[in-house]
XYZ file of C-alpha atoms in Angstrom:
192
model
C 36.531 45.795 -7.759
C 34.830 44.960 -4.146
C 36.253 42.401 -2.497
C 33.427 40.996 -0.053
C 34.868 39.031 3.167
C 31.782 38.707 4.917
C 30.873 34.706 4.519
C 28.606 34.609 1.635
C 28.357 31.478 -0.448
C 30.160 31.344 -3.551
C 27.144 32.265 -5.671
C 27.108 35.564 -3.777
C 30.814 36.175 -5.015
C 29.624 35.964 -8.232
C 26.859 38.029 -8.348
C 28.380 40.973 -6.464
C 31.540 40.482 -8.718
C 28.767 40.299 -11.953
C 27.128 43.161 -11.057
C 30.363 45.395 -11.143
C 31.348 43.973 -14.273
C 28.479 43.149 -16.468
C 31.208 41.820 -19.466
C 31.951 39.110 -16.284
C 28.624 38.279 -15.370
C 27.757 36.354 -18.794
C 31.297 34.990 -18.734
C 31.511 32.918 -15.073
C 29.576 30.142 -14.525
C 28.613 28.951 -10.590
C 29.972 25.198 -10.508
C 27.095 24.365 -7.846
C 24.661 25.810 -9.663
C 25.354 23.480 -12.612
C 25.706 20.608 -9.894
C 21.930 21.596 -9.686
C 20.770 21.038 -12.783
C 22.531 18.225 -13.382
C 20.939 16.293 -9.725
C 17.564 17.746 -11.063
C 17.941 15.944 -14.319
C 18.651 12.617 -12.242
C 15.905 13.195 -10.083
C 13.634 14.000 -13.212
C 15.172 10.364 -14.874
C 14.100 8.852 -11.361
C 10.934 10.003 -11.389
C 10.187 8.901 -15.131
C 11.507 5.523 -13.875
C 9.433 5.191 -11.123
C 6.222 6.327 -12.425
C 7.098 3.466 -15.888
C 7.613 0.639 -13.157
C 4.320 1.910 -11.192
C 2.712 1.499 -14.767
C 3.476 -1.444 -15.304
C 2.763 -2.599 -11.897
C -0.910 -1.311 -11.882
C -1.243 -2.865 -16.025
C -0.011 -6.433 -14.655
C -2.153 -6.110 -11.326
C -5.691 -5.396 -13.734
C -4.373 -7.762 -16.028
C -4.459 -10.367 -12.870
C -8.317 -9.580 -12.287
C -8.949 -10.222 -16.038
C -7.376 -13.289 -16.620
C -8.862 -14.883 -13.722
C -12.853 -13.770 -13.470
C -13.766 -16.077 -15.900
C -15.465 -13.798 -18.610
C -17.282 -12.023 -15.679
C -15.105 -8.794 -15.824
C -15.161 -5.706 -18.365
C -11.936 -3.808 -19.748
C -9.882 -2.531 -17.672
C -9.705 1.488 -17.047
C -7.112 3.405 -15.898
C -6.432 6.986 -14.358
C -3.193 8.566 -15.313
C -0.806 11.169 -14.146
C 1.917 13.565 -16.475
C 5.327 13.171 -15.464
C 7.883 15.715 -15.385
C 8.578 14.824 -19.331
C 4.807 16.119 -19.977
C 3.550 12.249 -21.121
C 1.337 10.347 -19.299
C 1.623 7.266 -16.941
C -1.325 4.934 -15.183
C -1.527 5.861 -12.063
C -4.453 3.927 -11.064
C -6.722 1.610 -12.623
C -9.918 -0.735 -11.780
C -11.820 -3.390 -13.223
C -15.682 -4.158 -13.391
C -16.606 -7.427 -12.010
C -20.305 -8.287 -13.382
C -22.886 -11.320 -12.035
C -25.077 -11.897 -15.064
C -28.661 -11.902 -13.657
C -30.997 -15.079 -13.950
C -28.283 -17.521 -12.700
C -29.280 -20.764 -10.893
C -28.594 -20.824 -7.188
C -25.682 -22.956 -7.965
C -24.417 -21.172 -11.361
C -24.758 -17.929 -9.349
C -22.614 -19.937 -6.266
C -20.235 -20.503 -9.393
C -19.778 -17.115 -10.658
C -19.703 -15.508 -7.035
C -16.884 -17.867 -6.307
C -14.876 -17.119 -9.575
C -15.318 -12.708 -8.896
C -14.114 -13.550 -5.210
C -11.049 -15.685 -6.644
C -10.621 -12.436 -9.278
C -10.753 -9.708 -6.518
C -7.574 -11.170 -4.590
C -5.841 -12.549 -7.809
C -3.184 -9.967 -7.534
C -0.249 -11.097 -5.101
C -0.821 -7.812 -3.696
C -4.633 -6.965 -3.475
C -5.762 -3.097 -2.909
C -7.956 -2.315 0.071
C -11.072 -2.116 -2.911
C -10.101 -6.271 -3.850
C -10.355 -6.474 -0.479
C -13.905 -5.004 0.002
C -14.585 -6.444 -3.425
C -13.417 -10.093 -1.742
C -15.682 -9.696 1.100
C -18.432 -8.674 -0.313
C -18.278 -11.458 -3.104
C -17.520 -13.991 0.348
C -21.166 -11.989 1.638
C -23.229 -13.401 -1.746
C -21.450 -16.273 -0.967
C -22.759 -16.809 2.302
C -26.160 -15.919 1.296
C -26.440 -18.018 -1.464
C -25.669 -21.121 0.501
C -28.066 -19.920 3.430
C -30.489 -19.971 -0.070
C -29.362 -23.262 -1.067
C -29.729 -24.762 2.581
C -33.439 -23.136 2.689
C -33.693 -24.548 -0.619
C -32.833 -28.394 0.394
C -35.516 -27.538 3.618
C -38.229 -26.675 1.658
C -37.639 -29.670 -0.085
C -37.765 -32.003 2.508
C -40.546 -30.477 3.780
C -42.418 -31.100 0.890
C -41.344 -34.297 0.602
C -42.048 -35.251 4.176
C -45.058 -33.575 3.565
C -46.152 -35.989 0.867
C -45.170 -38.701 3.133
C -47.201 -37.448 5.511
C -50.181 -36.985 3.227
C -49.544 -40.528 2.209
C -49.586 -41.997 5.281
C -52.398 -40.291 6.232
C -54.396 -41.237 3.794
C -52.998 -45.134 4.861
C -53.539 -45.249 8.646
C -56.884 -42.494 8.861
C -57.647 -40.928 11.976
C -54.652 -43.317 13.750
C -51.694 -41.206 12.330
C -52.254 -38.340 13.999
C -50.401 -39.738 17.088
C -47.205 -39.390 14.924
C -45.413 -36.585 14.753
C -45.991 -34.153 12.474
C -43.840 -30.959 10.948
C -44.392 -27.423 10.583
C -42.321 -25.117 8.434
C -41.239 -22.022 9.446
C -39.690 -19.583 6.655
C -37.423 -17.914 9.350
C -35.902 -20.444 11.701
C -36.616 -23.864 9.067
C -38.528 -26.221 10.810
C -39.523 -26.904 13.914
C -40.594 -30.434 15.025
C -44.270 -31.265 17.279
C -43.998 -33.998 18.631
């Protein structure tokens, strides 16, 4: 038997002493080596923990989105990873916020303000609820510049009629009083 002195780890002692003795080498065991295993299975069980509490994290955080878009979301779906136990775990997931089409200026105000309320539901909203929020708060915005042209054309059309009508009251006399002209871009502007 070789003794070794150089400073080799303790693993090294056994193999030189296992390879001298091959009855020996099935016999010892290396105590660090089963030190090892043993933090690899903990690390494995932390793993499998994390990746359940990520799971259920991401299931909760859909679920959010669901509950509050008012009907105006489909099913969630999910992307999943394998964990070191070979099963699967959500890794990801999204959900589909739909406008139906044909809506009112004011039902579609509704629904746009319901998906925008459902994209940051989450106490924790991803960069895409984010983008999904500001693009909902973009309809948004358009819709009311809609609604604003809307009420415009509307008293246009109404003043318009006034106008007509007094007109048709005073004759050649009411064209000293001002009169409007609509302008699809900037309103209307008022000659005077």
């Amino acid at each position: 038997m070789v003794i070794n002195t150089s400073k080799n780890t303790l693993l090294d002692s056994y193999i030189s002493l296992a390879t001298e003795n091959t009855k020996e080498k099935f016999k010892t065991k290396d105590v660090n080596l089963v030190k090892v295993t043993s933090m690899d299975d903990a690390a494995v069980s932390r793993e499998i923990k994390r990746l359940e509490q990520w799971e259920a994290h991401v299931v909760s955080h859909e679920k959010m989105h669901l509950l509050t878009s008012g009907g105006l979301a489909g099913a969630p779906s999910y992307t999943y990873t394998y964990g070191p136990d070979g099963k699967k775990y959500i890794q990801g997931g999204e959900v589909k916020f739909y406008l139906p089409s044909g809506l009112s200026l004011e039902n579609g105000k509704a629904a746009v303000e319901k998906l925008k309320a459902a994209a940051t539901a989450p106490t924790d909203p991803s960069p895409s609820d984010q983008r999904a929020s500001a693009m909902a708060s973009a309809i948004e915005i358009a819709l009311e510049n809609k609604l604003i042209l809307k009420k415009i054309k509307e008293s246009y059309e109404k003043a318009k009629e006034q106008r007509e009508a007094f007109d048709s009251s005073f004759g050649e006399n009411a064209s000293v009083f001002a009169s409007f002209k609509f302008n699809e871009v900037s309103g209307f502007e008022l000659f005077i």
